Amino acid sequence: MSMALRTLLYKELLRFWKVSFQTVGAPVLTALLYLLVFSHVLDRTVEVYGGVSYTAFLVPGLVMMSLLQNAFANSSSSLIQSKVTGNIVFVLLPPISYREFFAAYVLAAVIRGLVVGAGVWLVTLWFVELPYAHPLWILFFATVGGAILASLGVIAGIWADKFDQLAAFQNFVVMPLTFLSGVFYSIHTLPDFWQAVSHLNPFFYMIDGFRYGFFGQSDVSPWISALVAGGSFAVLAGITLNMLARGYKLRS
Amino acid sequence: MSDSTAALLIEGVCKRFGSLQALDHVTLEVKQGEFFGLLGPNGAGKTTLISSMAGLCRADSGSIRVLGHDTVTDYRAARARLGVVPQELVFDPFFTVREMLRIQSGYFGLRRNDDWIDEILQRLDLEAKADVNMRRLSGGMKRRVLVAQALVHRPPLIVLDEPTAGVDVELRQGLWAFVRDLNRQGHTIVLTTHYLEEAESLCGRIAMLKQGRVVALERTADLLSRRVQQTLRLRLGSGTALPAEFRAVARATPDGRVAIVLDSADAVAACLARMHAAGVALDDIELVKPDLEDVFIAMMQEAA
Ligand SMILES: Nc1ncnc2c1ncn2[C@@H]1O[C@H](COP(=O)(O)OP(=O)(O)O)[C@@H](O)[C@H]1O
Ligand SMILES: [Mg+2]
């Protein structure tokens, strides 16, 4: 890892760590509230997979949702803030290559996602005991899922000129895709049409694969999910690297 | 890199923003060790030219080399040799001054740079603010941190885009003393400023830019003497009238003197000789030299 990449990564980590109350504490609290409300209301009434309580089913979904949202928030908000305040020049003037730029923003965002995800997981340990059927799948989907959203965050942060455009991207793209991915339900409980729609949502595979790591059962095979997640990351990374190489919206 | 390699070589650079030609075939060369001024009215394209050097902006055509390194094809080498103080007063509110400077050092591949950082902080009178968050600094201090950030990697070419805009006089002088020292130590300086007297006293050579074109590129001294319009201001002795031959060119000044604009030092001498021959008594003689401002205004009118 080059010195420039390490420094940019360090700067991005320090940035969210200095305000960890908002960047880690707040999302963990939000996830906890979801857990309390949904599990209280639904635990005895909803059956997802055989032998898995709704609360247990919900926890990996919440961990993953928090992880994804925070990975997205980290890269996108860092970039939009730097662009709006103009201090983006501090990373554009030095001899940092676009690949290093990409790697630093994505890695920092993945780490933020993992930290928040781990935080959510830790607090939910009080409420539910989870099996850990395939820990490597858990780590794989957490990391690749984080990287997908981190990349998407870089794209959104570069594309948006104003905070409200970024908010629109978050509200009309990221939120629907996460909420409709089966965080709160197994898609097998859905009507056929909505099941088919869910299969078109790449986020569904990330959450389903992640859940497989815990319960050893899922709606689709983890290998298919891994393929979709890996493919999604490859496509998004390609788009992001291309934008950065061209200097799209960063170097006029 | 030999000593004869230009610190900055700009060749035929053009840049359009929509229908606006921001840079129009700009060509200029700055030699190593020079203190170079880039002047021009607002919107002339100075910042766009600096952005093109720094890779913040992509020229449509032409090329720029920093110490022989092309800023597009060999951008890492070019940027490693270039320190830019941006015109906008930007800062990162998440960090302290020292954190900022360490981070900047890291971007340039420098691990342990605290000795130099301390020296810069001291020269810029920022020592007391080293551990203060950027948000808490005044505008003038933020400006100095921008200068410090541009210097962390000891760039051989330092470009300052209006570094003294909105900065108080005392700070301006301190900053110039520092920049002069850097120049003496061998750093090449390129400067844009609105204060023409600063450019006049600091810069060995000056390029004037207007609507994206270079309208003058000369040694400062030559620029000042090229249009040697000198204004002779005279106070006539009581009871003396101006000889008829001068009445057409002379004008009365508000303080009761007579001003005659002449185009060379010789013309001044000849004028005084003829006054003497005509028996004109002079109580006071004052010769007002043109300053860069006069030249600047004349150049800009001429180029229109
Ligand atoms: N990113 C941009 N998009 C559109 N026009 C621009 C942009 N940057 C600069 N300009 C225009 O280019 C011209 C030159 O601007 P600039 O280089 O900032 O001038 P200066 O620094 O000499 O005041 C101005 O007319 C300015 O409005
Ligand atoms: Mg400017």
GROMACS .gro file of N, CA, C and O in nm, chain B residues 196-250:
model
  220
  448LEU      N    1  -0.098   4.558  -0.750
  448LEU     CA    2   0.005   4.569  -0.852
  448LEU      C    3   0.137   4.615  -0.793
  448LEU      O    4   0.243   4.579  -0.843
  449GLU      N    5   0.130   4.688  -0.683
  449GLU     CA    6   0.259   4.730  -0.624
  449GLU      C    7   0.336   4.610  -0.569
  449GLU      O    8   0.458   4.609  -0.568
  450GLU      N    9   0.261   4.507  -0.526
  450GLU     CA   10   0.328   4.384  -0.482
  450GLU      C   11   0.400   4.318  -0.598
  450GLU      O   12   0.518   4.281  -0.587
  451ALA      N   13   0.331   4.305  -0.708
  451ALA     CA   14   0.391   4.243  -0.826
  451ALA      C   15   0.512   4.324  -0.870
  451ALA      O   16   0.617   4.269  -0.904
  452GLU      N   17   0.497   4.457  -0.865
  452GLU     CA   18   0.605   4.544  -0.911
  452GLU      C   19   0.731   4.524  -0.826
  452GLU      O   20   0.842   4.519  -0.877
  453SER      N   21   0.712   4.510  -0.696
  453SER     CA   22   0.830   4.499  -0.611
  453SER      C   23   0.885   4.357  -0.602
  453SER      O   24   1.001   4.338  -0.572
  454LEU      N   25   0.802   4.256  -0.629
  454LEU     CA   26   0.846   4.118  -0.610
  454LEU      C   27   0.890   4.048  -0.739
  454LEU      O   28   0.987   3.972  -0.739
  455CYS      N   29   0.817   4.074  -0.846
  455CYS     CA   30   0.833   3.988  -0.963
  455CYS      C   31   0.939   4.038  -1.059
  455CYS      O   32   0.941   4.155  -1.096
  456GLY      N   33   1.026   3.949  -1.100
  456GLY     CA   34   1.127   3.982  -1.199
  456GLY      C   35   1.066   3.991  -1.338
  456GLY      O   36   1.105   4.073  -1.419
  457ARG      N   37   0.968   3.904  -1.363
  457ARG     CA   38   0.900   3.907  -1.493
  457ARG      C   39   0.751   3.897  -1.471
  457ARG      O   40   0.705   3.842  -1.372
  458ILE      N   41   0.680   3.948  -1.569
  458ILE     CA   42   0.535   3.954  -1.556
  458ILE      C   43   0.469   3.914  -1.688
  458ILE      O   44   0.515   3.952  -1.795
  459ALA      N   45   0.363   3.833  -1.677
  459ALA     CA   46   0.278   3.809  -1.793
  459ALA      C   47   0.144   3.873  -1.762
  459ALA      O   48   0.094   3.863  -1.651
  460MET      N   49   0.090   3.942  -1.861
  460MET     CA   50  -0.044   3.997  -1.842
  460MET      C   51  -0.140   3.919  -1.930
  460MET      O   52  -0.115   3.896  -2.047
  461LEU      N   53  -0.249   3.882  -1.867
  461LEU     CA   54  -0.349   3.800  -1.933
  461LEU      C   55  -0.475   3.883  -1.949
  461LEU      O   56  -0.514   3.956  -1.857
  462LYS      N   57  -0.535   3.875  -2.066
  462LYS     CA   58  -0.664   3.940  -2.082
  462LYS      C   59  -0.753   3.852  -2.168
  462LYS      O   60  -0.712   3.810  -2.275
  463GLN      N   61  -0.871   3.824  -2.120
  463GLN     CA   62  -0.966   3.737  -2.190
  463GLN      C   63  -0.897   3.611  -2.243
  463GLN      O   64  -0.915   3.572  -2.358
  464GLY      N   65  -0.815   3.553  -2.159
  464GLY     CA   66  -0.753   3.426  -2.193
  464GLY      C   67  -0.631   3.436  -2.282
  464GLY      O   68  -0.573   3.334  -2.319
  465ARG      N   69  -0.591   3.558  -2.318
  465ARG     CA   70  -0.471   3.572  -2.404
  465ARG      C   71  -0.361   3.644  -2.329
  465ARG      O   72  -0.386   3.732  -2.247
  466VAL      N   73  -0.237   3.607  -2.362
  466VAL     CA   74  -0.123   3.677  -2.304
  466VAL      C   75  -0.103   3.806  -2.383
  466VAL      O   76  -0.077   3.801  -2.503
  467VAL      N   77  -0.121   3.920  -2.319
  467VAL     CA   78  -0.106   4.047  -2.391
  467VAL      C   79   0.027   4.113  -2.362
  467VAL      O   80   0.065   4.209  -2.427
  468ALA      N   81   0.099   4.064  -2.262
  468ALA     CA   82   0.234   4.116  -2.237
  468ALA      C   83   0.310   4.010  -2.162
  468ALA      O   84   0.254   3.938  -2.080
  469LEU      N   85   0.438   3.997  -2.193
  469LEU     CA   86   0.522   3.899  -2.126
  469LEU      C   87   0.663   3.956  -2.127
  469LEU      O   88   0.733   3.949  -2.227
  470GLU      N   89   0.701   4.019  -2.016
  470GLU     CA   90   0.828   4.093  -2.015
  470GLU      C   91   0.886   4.101  -1.877
  470GLU      O   92   0.818   4.074  -1.777
  471ARG      N   93   1.013   4.144  -1.873
  471ARG     CA   94   1.072   4.175  -1.743
  471ARG      C   95   0.997   4.294  -1.685
  471ARG      O   96   0.959   4.387  -1.758
  472THR      N   97   0.978   4.292  -1.558
  472THR     CA   98   0.902   4.399  -1.493
  472THR      C   99   0.962   4.536  -1.525
  472THR      O  100   0.892   4.632  -1.558
  473ALA      N  101   1.096   4.543  -1.518
  473ALA     CA  102   1.164   4.670  -1.542
  473ALA      C  103   1.137   4.719  -1.685
  473ALA      O  104   1.110   4.838  -1.707
  474ASP      N  105   1.140   4.625  -1.781
  474ASP     CA  106   1.116   4.664  -1.921
  474ASP      C  107   0.972   4.710  -1.940
  474ASP      O  108   0.945   4.805  -2.012
  475LEU      N  109   0.884   4.640  -1.873
  475LEU     CA  110   0.743   4.673  -1.884
  475LEU      C  111   0.720   4.816  -1.835
  475LEU      O  112   0.646   4.893  -1.894
  476LEU      N  113   0.791   4.848  -1.727
  476LEU     CA  114   0.773   4.981  -1.668
  476LEU      C  115   0.837   5.089  -1.753
  476LEU      O  116   0.790   5.202  -1.756
  477SER      N  117   0.945   5.055  -1.821
  477SER     CA  118   1.014   5.160  -1.896
  477SER      C  119   0.970   5.164  -2.042
  477SER      O  120   1.002   5.254  -2.115
  478ARG      N  121   0.899   5.060  -2.084
  478ARG     CA  122   0.864   5.053  -2.226
  478ARG      C  123   0.776   5.170  -2.266
  478ARG      O  124   0.801   5.238  -2.363
  479ARG      N  125   0.674   5.191  -2.191
  479ARG     CA  126   0.592   5.308  -2.220
  479ARG      C  127   0.629   5.412  -2.116
  479ARG      O  128   0.564   5.428  -2.014
  480VAL      N  129   0.745   5.478  -2.146
  480VAL     CA  130   0.799   5.571  -2.048
  480VAL      C  131   0.721   5.700  -2.052
  480VAL      O  132   0.772   5.804  -2.089
  481GLN      N  133   0.599   5.690  -2.018
  481GLN     CA  134   0.525   5.814  -2.003
  481GLN      C  135   0.560   5.869  -1.867
  481GLN      O  136   0.540   5.803  -1.766
  482GLN      N  137   0.616   5.985  -1.868
  482GLN     CA  138   0.650   6.046  -1.741
  482GLN      C  139   0.570   6.174  -1.730
  482GLN      O  140   0.551   6.246  -1.827
  483THR      N  141   0.525   6.199  -1.612
  483THR     CA  142   0.447   6.320  -1.593
  483THR      C  143   0.531   6.421  -1.517
  483THR      O  144   0.579   6.394  -1.408
  484LEU      N  145   0.549   6.535  -1.581
  484LEU     CA  146   0.626   6.642  -1.520
  484LEU      C  147   0.528   6.739  -1.456
  484LEU      O  148   0.437   6.789  -1.523
  485ARG      N  149   0.543   6.756  -1.328
  485ARG     CA  150   0.453   6.848  -1.259
  485ARG      C  151   0.532   6.968  -1.211
  485ARG      O  152   0.631   6.954  -1.141
  486LEU      N  153   0.488   7.084  -1.249
  486LEU     CA  154   0.564   7.206  -1.222
  486LEU      C  155   0.480   7.306  -1.144
  486LEU      O  156   0.360   7.317  -1.165
  487ARG      N  157   0.548   7.377  -1.054
  487ARG     CA  158   0.483   7.494  -0.994
  487ARG      C  159   0.557   7.617  -1.047
  487ARG      O  160   0.678   7.630  -1.027
  488LEU      N  161   0.481   7.698  -1.120
  488LEU     CA  162   0.544   7.815  -1.182
  488LEU      C  163   0.565   7.924  -1.078
  488LEU      O  164   0.485   7.940  -0.987
  489GLY      N  165   0.677   7.997  -1.095
  489GLY     CA  166   0.702   8.108  -1.005
  489GLY      C  167   0.596   8.216  -1.022
  489GLY      O  168   0.535   8.226  -1.128
  490SER      N  169   0.572   8.293  -0.919
  490SER     CA  170   0.464   8.392  -0.926
  490SER      C  171   0.493   8.494  -1.037
  490SER      O  172   0.607   8.535  -1.056
  491GLY      N  173   0.388   8.528  -1.110
  491GLY     CA  174   0.400   8.624  -1.217
  491GLY      C  175   0.454   8.566  -1.347
  491GLY      O  176   0.473   8.638  -1.445
  492THR      N  177   0.483   8.437  -1.349
  492THR     CA  178   0.534   8.377  -1.473
  492THR      C  179   0.419   8.307  -1.546
  492THR      O  180   0.338   8.240  -1.484
  493ALA      N  181   0.418   8.321  -1.675
  493ALA     CA  182   0.318   8.251  -1.754
  493ALA      C  183   0.387   8.141  -1.834
  493ALA      O  184   0.506   8.148  -1.860
  494LEU      N  185   0.308   8.040  -1.868
  494LEU     CA  186   0.363   7.929  -1.945
  494LEU      C  187   0.383   7.976  -2.090
  494LEU      O  188   0.294   8.036  -2.147
  495PRO      N  189   0.500   7.948  -2.146
  495PRO     CA  190   0.521   7.989  -2.286
  495PRO      C  191   0.415   7.924  -2.377
  495PRO      O  192   0.368   7.814  -2.350
  496ALA      N  193   0.384   7.990  -2.483
  496ALA     CA  194   0.276   7.947  -2.573
  496ALA      C  195   0.296   7.805  -2.623
  496ALA      O  196   0.200   7.728  -2.636
  497GLU      N  197   0.421   7.768  -2.652
  497GLU     CA  198   0.445   7.636  -2.713
  497GLU      C  199   0.400   7.520  -2.624
  497GLU      O  200   0.376   7.410  -2.670
  498PHE      N  201   0.386   7.544  -2.493
  498PHE     CA  202   0.348   7.435  -2.403
  498PHE      C  203   0.199   7.431  -2.371
  498PHE      O  204   0.149   7.338  -2.312
  499ARG      N  205   0.130   7.540  -2.411
  499ARG     CA  206  -0.009   7.549  -2.364
  499ARG      C  207  -0.097   7.435  -2.414
  499ARG      O  208  -0.188   7.391  -2.344
  500ALA      N  209  -0.066   7.385  -2.533
  500ALA     CA  210  -0.150   7.278  -2.590
  500ALA      C  211  -0.137   7.146  -2.514
  500ALA      O  212  -0.233   7.071  -2.500
  501VAL      N  213  -0.016   7.115  -2.463
  501VAL     CA  214   0.005   6.984  -2.399
  501VAL      C  215  -0.011   6.986  -2.247
  501VAL      O  216  -0.025   6.881  -2.184
  502ALA      N  217  -0.005   7.105  -2.190
  502ALA     CA  218  -0.010   7.112  -2.044
  502ALA      C  219  -0.153   7.117  -1.994
  502ALA      O  220  -0.243   7.158  -2.066
   0.00000   0.00000   0.00000
